[in-house]
Amino acid sequence: MTNTITQLFEIKYPIIQGGMIWNSGWRLASAVSNNGGLGLIGAGSMYPDILRENIRKCKAATDKPFGVNIPMLYPNLDEVIKIILEEGVKIVFTSAGNPKTYTETLQKEGLKVAHVVSSTKFAMKCEDAGVDAIVAEGFEAGGHNGRDETTTFCLIPNVKKHISKPLIAAGGIALGSQMKAAMILGADGVQIGSRFAATEEASSHTDWKNKVISLNEGDTQLTLKELAPVRLVKNKFFHDLEKLYETGRDAEALKQTLGRARAKRGMFEGDLEEGELEIGQVSALINEILPVEKVFENLLKEYREATSFDI
């Protein structure tokens, strides 16, 4: 499966694990890398000292390439970048911000930089910024998302027409057949989040993992477009947010409701009612918690078995 993505990141398979907050600690990242993909530590849910600890433990657990995902809407960005450089990380995925902010700084230090976008317009801005690869994420994805609600099937072929950089598809990919479909549409690789959230190595709470594998179609919804669009499970916390809309779109009231460590409470501590639960639509296809090794085995088997039919 050698292609531009495997060559760029020096990995065996063009499979990247999404850097999901409260799910993507060093155990998950190292396991993905050890199985031939690219593991990402999710810096968005880590204080700087915790990030440093996770990077060091990941280096001890794998001799394969791994990276760090940095949501650029989070505080302490300068300190996070400093730690990444000091610890010798070679790959960074940035998201939720301007790709120009740190790309040149990181590349001057020898790092490869990919940026996550939700539209063709922003993919073209990434190319102008000089990133090494672009992740185009459809609105099926969990967590923070695009306002335009463009699906992966529509987004990937359009982005492919407008950029020359290696393209990674994200959003709604948990099966090998979906991976193959994304690559037929023009992607050079895939970024997978939800499937890796429901693994033994994910750093999230067991109750959250069990919730993921119980979800059906329609159990998640994109909300909070006034602040930063995010796909959430429809639990009590979600419905409390929706009630705020009945009295008008008060951004300040939404911020107050969110500002109580809700994501940690939900995904890391296992409060399935009052916590913020971020997962993609593809969770409806995930029905068991597996070790990362088995996830890779299934992905590759399904990818090879997926065939196109002549009409």
PDB file of C-alpha atoms in Angstrom:
ATOM      1  CA  MET A   1       0.000   0.000   0.000  1.00  0.00           C
ATOM      2  CA  THR A   2       2.938   2.317  -0.637  1.00  0.00           C
ATOM      3  CA  ASN A   3       1.817   5.775  -1.767  1.00  0.00           C
ATOM      4  CA  THR A   4       2.382   9.464  -1.058  1.00  0.00           C
ATOM      5  CA  ILE A   5       1.042   9.200   2.510  1.00  0.00           C
ATOM      6  CA  THR A   6       3.029   6.137   3.525  1.00  0.00           C
ATOM      7  CA  GLN A   7       6.172   7.709   2.047  1.00  0.00           C
ATOM      8  CA  LEU A   8       5.544  11.100   3.647  1.00  0.00           C
ATOM      9  CA  PHE A   9       5.092   9.735   7.160  1.00  0.00           C
ATOM     10  CA  GLU A  10       7.257   6.600   6.723  1.00  0.00           C
ATOM     11  CA  ILE A  11       4.445   4.226   7.707  1.00  0.00           C
ATOM     12  CA  LYS A  12       3.282   0.873   6.340  1.00  0.00           C
ATOM     13  CA  TYR A  13      -0.389   1.646   5.747  1.00  0.00           C
ATOM     14  CA  PRO A  14      -2.054   4.996   4.848  1.00  0.00           C
ATOM     15  CA  ILE A  15      -4.138   4.885   8.030  1.00  0.00           C
ATOM     16  CA  ILE A  16      -3.989   7.757  10.517  1.00  0.00           C
ATOM     17  CA  GLN A  17      -5.639   7.602  13.933  1.00  0.00           C
ATOM     18  CA  GLY A  18      -7.495  10.793  14.739  1.00  0.00           C
ATOM     19  CA  GLY A  19      -6.166  12.836  17.660  1.00  0.00           C
ATOM     20  CA  MET A  20      -9.369  12.740  19.713  1.00  0.00           C
ATOM     21  CA  ILE A  21      -9.569  14.557  23.034  1.00  0.00           C
ATOM     22  CA  TRP A  22      -9.745  12.235  26.077  1.00  0.00           C
ATOM     23  CA  ASN A  23      -9.387   9.172  23.817  1.00  0.00           C
ATOM     24  CA  SER A  24      -5.956   9.511  22.223  1.00  0.00           C
ATOM     25  CA  GLY A  25      -3.270   9.013  24.819  1.00  0.00           C
ATOM     26  CA  TRP A  26       0.106   7.358  24.345  1.00  0.00           C
ATOM     27  CA  ARG A  27      -1.245   3.797  24.549  1.00  0.00           C
ATOM     28  CA  LEU A  28      -3.553   4.265  21.585  1.00  0.00           C
ATOM     29  CA  ALA A  29      -1.054   6.253  19.529  1.00  0.00           C
ATOM     30  CA  SER A  30       1.772   3.752  20.070  1.00  0.00           C
ATOM     31  CA  ALA A  31      -0.491   0.774  19.331  1.00  0.00           C
ATOM     32  CA  VAL A  32      -1.618   2.296  16.018  1.00  0.00           C
ATOM     33  CA  SER A  33       1.967   3.078  15.048  1.00  0.00           C
ATOM     34  CA  ASN A  34       3.164  -0.391  16.029  1.00  0.00           C
ATOM     35  CA  ASN A  35       0.517  -1.880  13.718  1.00  0.00           C
ATOM     36  CA  GLY A  36       1.687   0.099  10.715  1.00  0.00           C
ATOM     37  CA  GLY A  37      -0.450   3.241  10.860  1.00  0.00           C
ATOM     38  CA  LEU A  38       0.263   6.704  12.209  1.00  0.00           C
ATOM     39  CA  GLY A  39      -0.788   7.197  15.819  1.00  0.00           C
ATOM     40  CA  LEU A  40      -1.586  10.698  17.049  1.00  0.00           C
ATOM     41  CA  ILE A  41      -1.559  11.928  20.634  1.00  0.00           C
ATOM     42  CA  GLY A  42      -4.516  14.256  21.195  1.00  0.00           C
ATOM     43  CA  ALA A  43      -2.984  17.354  22.784  1.00  0.00           C
ATOM     44  CA  GLY A  44      -6.334  19.141  23.014  1.00  0.00           C
ATOM     45  CA  SER A  45      -7.232  17.513  26.327  1.00  0.00           C
ATOM     46  CA  MET A  46      -3.780  17.666  27.907  1.00  0.00           C
ATOM     47  CA  TYR A  47      -2.029  20.219  30.084  1.00  0.00           C
ATOM     48  CA  PRO A  48       1.514  20.831  28.794  1.00  0.00           C
ATOM     49  CA  ASP A  49       3.166  18.590  31.407  1.00  0.00           C
ATOM     50  CA  ILE A  50       0.714  15.764  30.623  1.00  0.00           C
ATOM     51  CA  LEU A  51       1.454  16.129  26.921  1.00  0.00           C
ATOM     52  CA  ARG A  52       5.181  15.849  27.583  1.00  0.00           C
ATOM     53  CA  GLU A  53       4.599  12.707  29.655  1.00  0.00           C
ATOM     54  CA  ASN A  54       2.497  11.144  26.899  1.00  0.00           C
ATOM     55  CA  ILE A  55       5.108  11.921  24.240  1.00  0.00           C
ATOM     56  CA  ARG A  56       7.860  10.327  26.324  1.00  0.00           C
ATOM     57  CA  LYS A  57       5.787   7.222  27.070  1.00  0.00           C
ATOM     58  CA  CYS A  58       4.859   6.917  23.394  1.00  0.00           C
ATOM     59  CA  LYS A  59       8.543   7.082  22.386  1.00  0.00           C
ATOM     60  CA  ALA A  60       9.275   4.311  24.888  1.00  0.00           C
ATOM     61  CA  ALA A  61       6.410   2.152  23.558  1.00  0.00           C
ATOM     62  CA  THR A  62       7.166   2.379  19.826  1.00  0.00           C
ATOM     63  CA  ASP A  63      10.107   2.928  17.528  1.00  0.00           C
ATOM     64  CA  LYS A  64       7.698   3.776  14.697  1.00  0.00           C
ATOM     65  CA  PRO A  65       6.622   7.288  13.622  1.00  0.00           C
ATOM     66  CA  PHE A  66       3.865   8.964  15.621  1.00  0.00           C
ATOM     67  CA  GLY A  67       2.577  12.516  15.846  1.00  0.00           C
ATOM     68  CA  VAL A  68       0.643  15.027  17.922  1.00  0.00           C
ATOM     69  CA  ASN A  69      -2.692  16.609  17.037  1.00  0.00           C
ATOM     70  CA  ILE A  70      -3.019  20.265  18.082  1.00  0.00           C
ATOM     71  CA  PRO A  71      -6.452  21.955  18.005  1.00  0.00           C
ATOM     72  CA  MET A  72      -5.412  25.566  17.537  1.00  0.00           C
ATOM     73  CA  LEU A  73      -8.392  26.990  19.410  1.00  0.00           C
ATOM     74  CA  TYR A  74      -6.909  25.755  22.687  1.00  0.00           C
ATOM     75  CA  PRO A  75      -4.770  27.867  25.051  1.00  0.00           C
ATOM     76  CA  ASN A  76      -1.041  27.353  25.763  1.00  0.00           C
ATOM     77  CA  LEU A  77      -0.254  26.873  22.063  1.00  0.00           C
ATOM     78  CA  ASP A  78       3.243  28.370  22.300  1.00  0.00           C
ATOM     79  CA  GLU A  79       4.079  26.108  25.223  1.00  0.00           C
ATOM     80  CA  VAL A  80       2.681  23.064  23.416  1.00  0.00           C
ATOM     81  CA  ILE A  81       4.795  23.816  20.335  1.00  0.00           C
ATOM     82  CA  LYS A  82       7.868  24.254  22.530  1.00  0.00           C
ATOM     83  CA  ILE A  83       7.322  20.848  24.143  1.00  0.00           C
ATOM     84  CA  ILE A  84       6.822  19.161  20.774  1.00  0.00           C
ATOM     85  CA  LEU A  85      10.103  20.579  19.516  1.00  0.00           C
ATOM     86  CA  GLU A  86      11.995  19.776  22.717  1.00  0.00           C
ATOM     87  CA  GLU A  87      10.747  16.175  22.713  1.00  0.00           C
ATOM     88  CA  GLY A  88      11.700  15.570  19.086  1.00  0.00           C
ATOM     89  CA  VAL A  89       8.230  14.879  17.670  1.00  0.00           C
ATOM     90  CA  LYS A  90       8.472  14.699  13.879  1.00  0.00           C
ATOM     91  CA  ILE A  91       4.816  14.943  12.806  1.00  0.00           C
ATOM     92  CA  VAL A  92       2.091  17.430  13.763  1.00  0.00           C
ATOM     93  CA  PHE A  93      -1.551  17.559  12.701  1.00  0.00           C
ATOM     94  CA  THR A  94      -3.164  20.944  13.301  1.00  0.00           C
ATOM     95  CA  SER A  95      -6.867  21.751  13.259  1.00  0.00           C
ATOM     96  CA  ALA A  96      -9.440  24.425  14.095  1.00  0.00           C
ATOM     97  CA  GLY A  97      -7.327  27.411  13.114  1.00  0.00           C
ATOM     98  CA  ASN A  98      -5.174  29.125  10.526  1.00  0.00           C
ATOM     99  CA  PRO A  99      -2.666  26.671   8.964  1.00  0.00           C
ATOM    100  CA  LYS A 100      -0.182  29.508   8.443  1.00  0.00           C
ATOM    101  CA  THR A 101       0.244  30.099  12.176  1.00  0.00           C
ATOM    102  CA  TYR A 102       2.822  27.396  12.899  1.00  0.00           C
ATOM    103  CA  THR A 103       3.439  25.489   9.653  1.00  0.00           C
ATOM    104  CA  GLU A 104       6.587  27.339   8.638  1.00  0.00           C
ATOM    105  CA  THR A 105       7.989  27.308  12.185  1.00  0.00           C
ATOM    106  CA  LEU A 106       7.512  23.555  12.489  1.00  0.00           C
ATOM    107  CA  GLN A 107       8.800  22.741   9.014  1.00  0.00           C
ATOM    108  CA  LYS A 108      11.978  24.746   9.646  1.00  0.00           C
ATOM    109  CA  GLU A 109      12.629  22.349  12.527  1.00  0.00           C
ATOM    110  CA  GLY A 110      12.188  19.366  10.204  1.00  0.00           C
ATOM    111  CA  LEU A 111       8.608  18.419  11.115  1.00  0.00           C
ATOM    112  CA  LYS A 112       5.919  17.251   8.710  1.00  0.00           C
ATOM    113  CA  VAL A 113       2.680  19.228   9.068  1.00  0.00           C
ATOM    114  CA  ALA A 114      -0.865  18.230   8.095  1.00  0.00           C
ATOM    115  CA  HIS A 115      -3.922  20.410   8.640  1.00  0.00           C
ATOM    116  CA  VAL A 116      -7.573  19.391   9.039  1.00  0.00           C
ATOM    117  CA  VAL A 117     -10.248  21.252   7.037  1.00  0.00           C
ATOM    118  CA  SER A 118     -13.950  20.878   6.300  1.00  0.00           C
ATOM    119  CA  SER A 119     -14.172  22.605   2.927  1.00  0.00           C
ATOM    120  CA  THR A 120     -12.427  22.932  -0.422  1.00  0.00           C
ATOM    121  CA  LYS A 121     -11.886  26.662   0.197  1.00  0.00           C
ATOM    122  CA  PHE A 122      -9.859  25.971   3.333  1.00  0.00           C
ATOM    123  CA  ALA A 123      -8.035  23.074   1.674  1.00  0.00           C
ATOM    124  CA  MET A 124      -6.763  25.552  -0.926  1.00  0.00           C
ATOM    125  CA  LYS A 125      -5.641  27.888   1.874  1.00  0.00           C
ATOM    126  CA  CYS A 126      -3.711  24.964   3.368  1.00  0.00           C
ATOM    127  CA  GLU A 127      -1.944  24.400   0.082  1.00  0.00           C
ATOM    128  CA  ASP A 128      -1.029  28.086  -0.035  1.00  0.00           C
ATOM    129  CA  ALA A 129       0.283  27.798   3.534  1.00  0.00           C
ATOM    130  CA  GLY A 130       2.652  25.043   2.419  1.00  0.00           C
ATOM    131  CA  VAL A 131       1.423  22.159   4.575  1.00  0.00           C
ATOM    132  CA  ASP A 132       2.736  18.694   3.747  1.00  0.00           C
ATOM    133  CA  ALA A 133      -0.698  17.029   3.663  1.00  0.00           C
ATOM    134  CA  ILE A 134      -4.351  17.980   3.982  1.00  0.00           C
ATOM    135  CA  VAL A 135      -7.055  16.166   5.951  1.00  0.00           C
ATOM    136  CA  ALA A 136     -10.506  16.822   4.486  1.00  0.00           C
ATOM    137  CA  GLU A 137     -13.152  15.898   7.032  1.00  0.00           C
ATOM    138  CA  GLY A 138     -16.826  15.427   6.247  1.00  0.00           C
ATOM    139  CA  PHE A 139     -19.487  16.463   8.733  1.00  0.00           C
ATOM    140  CA  GLU A 140     -20.227  12.827   9.584  1.00  0.00           C
ATOM    141  CA  ALA A 141     -17.204  13.054  11.866  1.00  0.00           C
ATOM    142  CA  GLY A 142     -17.417  13.328  15.629  1.00  0.00           C
ATOM    143  CA  GLY A 143     -16.108  16.258  17.619  1.00  0.00           C
ATOM    144  CA  HIS A 144     -15.489  19.700  16.155  1.00  0.00           C
ATOM    145  CA  ASN A 145     -16.666  20.030  12.613  1.00  0.00           C
ATOM    146  CA  GLY A 146     -17.493  22.328   9.714  1.00  0.00           C
ATOM    147  CA  ARG A 147     -20.496  24.668   9.575  1.00  0.00           C
ATOM    148  CA  ASP A 148     -21.388  23.782   5.982  1.00  0.00           C
ATOM    149  CA  GLU A 149     -22.340  20.166   6.717  1.00  0.00           C
ATOM    150  CA  THR A 150     -20.560  18.821   3.627  1.00  0.00           C
ATOM    151  CA  THR A 151     -20.376  15.039   3.564  1.00  0.00           C
ATOM    152  CA  THR A 152     -17.150  13.131   2.992  1.00  0.00           C
ATOM    153  CA  PHE A 153     -18.421  11.692  -0.308  1.00  0.00           C
ATOM    154  CA  CYS A 154     -18.965  15.200  -1.671  1.00  0.00           C
ATOM    155  CA  LEU A 155     -15.930  16.799  -0.062  1.00  0.00           C
ATOM    156  CA  ILE A 156     -13.105  14.449  -1.101  1.00  0.00           C
ATOM    157  CA  PRO A 157     -13.522  14.505  -4.910  1.00  0.00           C
ATOM    158  CA  ASN A 158     -13.979  18.276  -4.890  1.00  0.00           C
ATOM    159  CA  VAL A 159     -10.910  18.902  -2.746  1.00  0.00           C
ATOM    160  CA  LYS A 160      -8.926  16.520  -4.942  1.00  0.00           C
ATOM    161  CA  LYS A 161      -9.695  18.660  -7.996  1.00  0.00           C
ATOM    162  CA  HIS A 162      -8.296  21.795  -6.367  1.00  0.00           C
ATOM    163  CA  ILE A 163      -5.117  20.702  -4.573  1.00  0.00           C
ATOM    164  CA  SER A 164      -1.893  18.883  -5.395  1.00  0.00           C
ATOM    165  CA  LYS A 165      -0.843  17.980  -1.837  1.00  0.00           C
ATOM    166  CA  PRO A 166      -1.418  14.462  -0.451  1.00  0.00           C
ATOM    167  CA  LEU A 167      -5.048  14.152   0.647  1.00  0.00           C
ATOM    168  CA  ILE A 168      -6.350  12.290   3.687  1.00  0.00           C
ATOM    169  CA  ALA A 169     -10.080  11.578   3.999  1.00  0.00           C
ATOM    170  CA  ALA A 170     -11.808  11.735   7.383  1.00  0.00           C
ATOM    171  CA  GLY A 171     -15.368  11.437   8.618  1.00  0.00           C
ATOM    172  CA  GLY A 172     -17.546   8.329   8.423  1.00  0.00           C
ATOM    173  CA  ILE A 173     -14.722   5.791   7.998  1.00  0.00           C
ATOM    174  CA  ALA A 174     -14.627   2.719  10.223  1.00  0.00           C
ATOM    175  CA  LEU A 175     -14.604  -0.166   7.735  1.00  0.00           C
ATOM    176  CA  GLY A 176     -12.052  -1.243   5.167  1.00  0.00           C
ATOM    177  CA  SER A 177     -14.694  -0.879   2.455  1.00  0.00           C
ATOM    178  CA  GLN A 178     -15.193   2.767   3.466  1.00  0.00           C
ATOM    179  CA  MET A 179     -11.436   3.270   3.364  1.00  0.00           C
ATOM    180  CA  LYS A 180     -11.354   1.884  -0.168  1.00  0.00           C
ATOM    181  CA  ALA A 181     -14.277   4.079  -1.219  1.00  0.00           C
ATOM    182  CA  ALA A 182     -12.486   7.173   0.084  1.00  0.00           C
ATOM    183  CA  MET A 183      -9.375   6.299  -1.870  1.00  0.00           C
ATOM    184  CA  ILE A 184     -11.369   5.636  -5.044  1.00  0.00           C
ATOM    185  CA  LEU A 185     -12.812   9.133  -4.621  1.00  0.00           C
ATOM    186  CA  GLY A 186      -9.301  10.581  -4.605  1.00  0.00           C
ATOM    187  CA  ALA A 187      -7.895  10.278  -1.094  1.00  0.00           C
ATOM    188  CA  ASP A 188      -4.345   9.037  -0.599  1.00  0.00           C
ATOM    189  CA  GLY A 189      -5.097   7.849   2.920  1.00  0.00           C
ATOM    190  CA  VAL A 190      -7.692   7.947   5.680  1.00  0.00           C
ATOM    191  CA  GLN A 191      -7.952   9.354   9.173  1.00  0.00           C
ATOM    192  CA  ILE A 192     -10.086   7.225  11.477  1.00  0.00           C
ATOM    193  CA  GLY A 193     -11.407   8.435  14.819  1.00  0.00           C
ATOM    194  CA  SER A 194     -14.550   6.739  16.128  1.00  0.00           C
ATOM    195  CA  ARG A 195     -13.401   3.186  15.413  1.00  0.00           C
ATOM    196  CA  PHE A 196     -10.217   3.793  17.428  1.00  0.00           C
ATOM    197  CA  ALA A 197     -12.210   5.421  20.245  1.00  0.00           C
ATOM    198  CA  ALA A 198     -13.802   2.024  20.867  1.00  0.00           C
ATOM    199  CA  THR A 199     -10.545   0.146  21.385  1.00  0.00           C
ATOM    200  CA  GLU A 200      -8.964  -1.367  24.458  1.00  0.00           C
ATOM    201  CA  GLU A 201      -6.028   1.043  24.188  1.00  0.00           C
ATOM    202  CA  ALA A 202      -8.075   4.256  24.014  1.00  0.00           C
ATOM    203  CA  SER A 203      -7.550   6.394  27.119  1.00  0.00           C
ATOM    204  CA  SER A 204     -11.259   7.119  27.588  1.00  0.00           C
ATOM    205  CA  HIS A 205     -13.559   5.575  30.213  1.00  0.00           C
ATOM    206  CA  THR A 206     -14.874   2.045  29.703  1.00  0.00           C
ATOM    207  CA  ASP A 207     -18.451   3.239  30.179  1.00  0.00           C
ATOM    208  CA  TRP A 208     -17.944   5.682  27.291  1.00  0.00           C
ATOM    209  CA  LYS A 209     -16.555   2.946  25.058  1.00  0.00           C
ATOM    210  CA  ASN A 210     -19.572   0.777  25.850  1.00  0.00           C
ATOM    211  CA  LYS A 211     -21.838   3.705  25.010  1.00  0.00           C
ATOM    212  CA  VAL A 212     -20.134   4.091  21.616  1.00  0.00           C
ATOM    213  CA  ILE A 213     -20.829   0.493  20.627  1.00  0.00           C
ATOM    214  CA  SER A 214     -24.500   0.830  21.648  1.00  0.00           C
ATOM    215  CA  LEU A 215     -25.258   3.810  19.382  1.00  0.00           C
ATOM    216  CA  ASN A 216     -27.565   3.610  16.380  1.00  0.00           C
ATOM    217  CA  GLU A 217     -28.287   5.842  13.387  1.00  0.00           C
ATOM    218  CA  GLY A 218     -29.617   9.202  14.515  1.00  0.00           C
ATOM    219  CA  ASP A 219     -28.090   9.052  17.992  1.00  0.00           C
ATOM    220  CA  THR A 220     -25.657  11.900  17.242  1.00  0.00           C
ATOM    221  CA  GLN A 221     -26.213  15.426  15.936  1.00  0.00           C
ATOM    222  CA  LEU A 222     -24.173  18.455  14.911  1.00  0.00           C
ATOM    223  CA  THR A 223     -24.814  21.409  17.227  1.00  0.00           C
ATOM    224  CA  LEU A 224     -23.252  24.596  18.661  1.00  0.00           C
ATOM    225  CA  LYS A 225     -22.744  26.312  15.321  1.00  0.00           C
ATOM    226  CA  GLU A 226     -22.710  29.676  17.127  1.00  0.00           C
ATOM    227  CA  LEU A 227     -19.453  28.746  18.883  1.00  0.00           C
ATOM    228  CA  ALA A 228     -17.640  25.829  17.253  1.00  0.00           C
ATOM    229  CA  PRO A 229     -19.781  23.153  15.554  1.00  0.00           C
ATOM    230  CA  VAL A 230     -19.478  19.787  17.271  1.00  0.00           C
ATOM    231  CA  ARG A 231     -21.149  16.402  16.782  1.00  0.00           C
ATOM    232  CA  LEU A 232     -22.473  15.020  20.070  1.00  0.00           C
ATOM    233  CA  VAL A 233     -24.388  12.037  21.364  1.00  0.00           C
ATOM    234  CA  LYS A 234     -27.977  12.958  22.232  1.00  0.00           C
ATOM    235  CA  ASN A 235     -27.754  12.578  25.999  1.00  0.00           C
ATOM    236  CA  LYS A 236     -29.070  14.814  28.807  1.00  0.00           C
ATOM    237  CA  PHE A 237     -26.266  17.332  28.300  1.00  0.00           C
ATOM    238  CA  PHE A 238     -27.102  17.582  24.598  1.00  0.00           C
ATOM    239  CA  HIS A 239     -30.789  18.138  25.312  1.00  0.00           C
ATOM    240  CA  ASP A 240     -29.937  20.776  27.934  1.00  0.00           C
ATOM    241  CA  LEU A 241     -28.060  22.642  25.205  1.00  0.00           C
ATOM    242  CA  GLU A 242     -31.017  22.322  22.861  1.00  0.00           C
ATOM    243  CA  LYS A 243     -33.330  23.822  25.508  1.00  0.00           C
ATOM    244  CA  LEU A 244     -31.194  26.954  25.497  1.00  0.00           C
ATOM    245  CA  TYR A 245     -32.138  27.447  21.859  1.00  0.00           C
ATOM    246  CA  GLU A 246     -35.787  27.722  22.869  1.00  0.00           C
ATOM    247  CA  THR A 247     -34.989  31.035  24.548  1.00  0.00           C
ATOM    248  CA  GLY A 248     -32.853  32.296  21.665  1.00  0.00           C
ATOM    249  CA  ARG A 249     -29.334  31.745  20.425  1.00  0.00           C
ATOM    250  CA  ASP A 250     -27.525  33.143  23.456  1.00  0.00           C
ATOM    251  CA  ALA A 251     -23.854  32.370  22.875  1.00  0.00           C
ATOM    252  CA  GLU A 252     -22.926  33.425  26.407  1.00  0.00           C
ATOM    253  CA  ALA A 253     -25.380  30.979  27.973  1.00  0.00           C
ATOM    254  CA  LEU A 254     -23.968  28.225  25.762  1.00  0.00           C
ATOM    255  CA  LYS A 255     -20.424  29.066  26.881  1.00  0.00           C
ATOM    256  CA  GLN A 256     -21.441  28.891  30.541  1.00  0.00           C
ATOM    257  CA  THR A 257     -23.010  25.485  30.044  1.00  0.00           C
ATOM    258  CA  LEU A 258     -19.952  24.196  28.193  1.00  0.00           C
ATOM    259  CA  GLY A 259     -17.378  25.657  30.548  1.00  0.00           C
ATOM    260  CA  ARG A 260     -17.588  22.956  33.170  1.00  0.00           C
ATOM    261  CA  ALA A 261     -15.066  20.410  31.876  1.00  0.00           C
ATOM    262  CA  ARG A 262     -17.958  18.619  30.224  1.00  0.00           C
ATOM    263  CA  ALA A 263     -15.900  16.672  27.666  1.00  0.00           C
ATOM    264  CA  LYS A 264     -13.593  15.300  30.358  1.00  0.00           C
ATOM    265  CA  ARG A 265     -16.580  14.501  32.532  1.00  0.00           C
ATOM    266  CA  GLY A 266     -18.207  12.516  29.758  1.00  0.00           C
ATOM    267  CA  MET A 267     -15.504  10.699  27.818  1.00  0.00           C
ATOM    268  CA  PHE A 268     -12.758  10.428  30.441  1.00  0.00           C
ATOM    269  CA  GLU A 269     -14.744  10.112  33.671  1.00  0.00           C
ATOM    270  CA  GLY A 270     -17.697   8.216  32.212  1.00  0.00           C
ATOM    271  CA  ASP A 271     -20.620  10.497  33.086  1.00  0.00           C
ATOM    272  CA  LEU A 272     -22.901   9.569  30.214  1.00  0.00           C
ATOM    273  CA  GLU A 273     -25.710  11.954  31.163  1.00  0.00           C
ATOM    274  CA  GLU A 274     -24.036  15.244  32.176  1.00  0.00           C
ATOM    275  CA  GLY A 275     -20.888  14.835  30.064  1.00  0.00           C
ATOM    276  CA  GLU A 276     -20.124  16.027  26.539  1.00  0.00           C
ATOM    277  CA  LEU A 277     -19.892  12.910  24.352  1.00  0.00           C
ATOM    278  CA  GLU A 278     -18.206  13.417  20.983  1.00  0.00           C
ATOM    279  CA  ILE A 279     -18.400  10.659  18.369  1.00  0.00           C
ATOM    280  CA  GLY A 280     -19.129  10.291  14.654  1.00  0.00           C
ATOM    281  CA  GLN A 281     -22.169   8.984  12.808  1.00  0.00           C
ATOM    282  CA  VAL A 282     -20.174   5.890  11.904  1.00  0.00           C
ATOM    283  CA  SER A 283     -20.496   4.744  15.521  1.00  0.00           C
ATOM    284  CA  ALA A 284     -23.690   3.037  14.350  1.00  0.00           C
ATOM    285  CA  LEU A 285     -21.420   0.531  12.548  1.00  0.00           C
ATOM    286  CA  ILE A 286     -19.193  -0.130  15.571  1.00  0.00           C
ATOM    287  CA  ASN A 287     -20.514  -2.912  17.790  1.00  0.00           C
ATOM    288  CA  GLU A 288     -17.584  -4.167  19.844  1.00  0.00           C
ATOM    289  CA  ILE A 289     -14.548  -2.888  21.731  1.00  0.00           C
ATOM    290  CA  LEU A 290     -11.457  -4.352  20.083  1.00  0.00           C
ATOM    291  CA  PRO A 291      -7.689  -4.208  20.500  1.00  0.00           C
ATOM    292  CA  VAL A 292      -6.012  -1.980  17.915  1.00  0.00           C
ATOM    293  CA  GLU A 293      -4.329  -4.993  16.341  1.00  0.00           C
ATOM    294  CA  LYS A 294      -7.731  -6.521  15.556  1.00  0.00           C
ATOM    295  CA  VAL A 295      -9.022  -3.225  14.154  1.00  0.00           C
ATOM    296  CA  PHE A 296      -6.126  -3.195  11.689  1.00  0.00           C
ATOM    297  CA  GLU A 297      -6.684  -6.843  10.811  1.00  0.00           C
ATOM    298  CA  ASN A 298     -10.349  -6.130  10.025  1.00  0.00           C
ATOM    299  CA  LEU A 299      -9.638  -2.916   8.102  1.00  0.00           C
ATOM    300  CA  LEU A 300      -7.084  -4.554   5.848  1.00  0.00           C
ATOM    301  CA  LYS A 301      -9.203  -7.677   5.279  1.00  0.00           C
ATOM    302  CA  GLU A 302     -12.281  -5.598   4.410  1.00  0.00           C
ATOM    303  CA  TYR A 303     -10.226  -3.298   2.187  1.00  0.00           C
ATOM    304  CA  ARG A 304      -8.874  -6.238   0.185  1.00  0.00           C
ATOM    305  CA  GLU A 305     -12.274  -7.885  -0.098  1.00  0.00           C
ATOM    306  CA  ALA A 306     -14.050  -4.726  -1.258  1.00  0.00           C
ATOM    307  CA  THR A 307     -14.542  -4.850  -5.007  1.00  0.00           C
ATOM    308  CA  SER A 308     -16.000  -2.565  -7.625  1.00  0.00           C
ATOM    309  CA  PHE A 309     -18.608  -3.953 -10.001  1.00  0.00           C
ATOM    310  CA  ASP A 310     -18.833  -3.328 -13.717  1.00  0.00           C
ATOM    311  CA  ILE A 311     -22.238  -2.259 -14.979  1.00  0.00           C
TER     312      ILE A 311
END
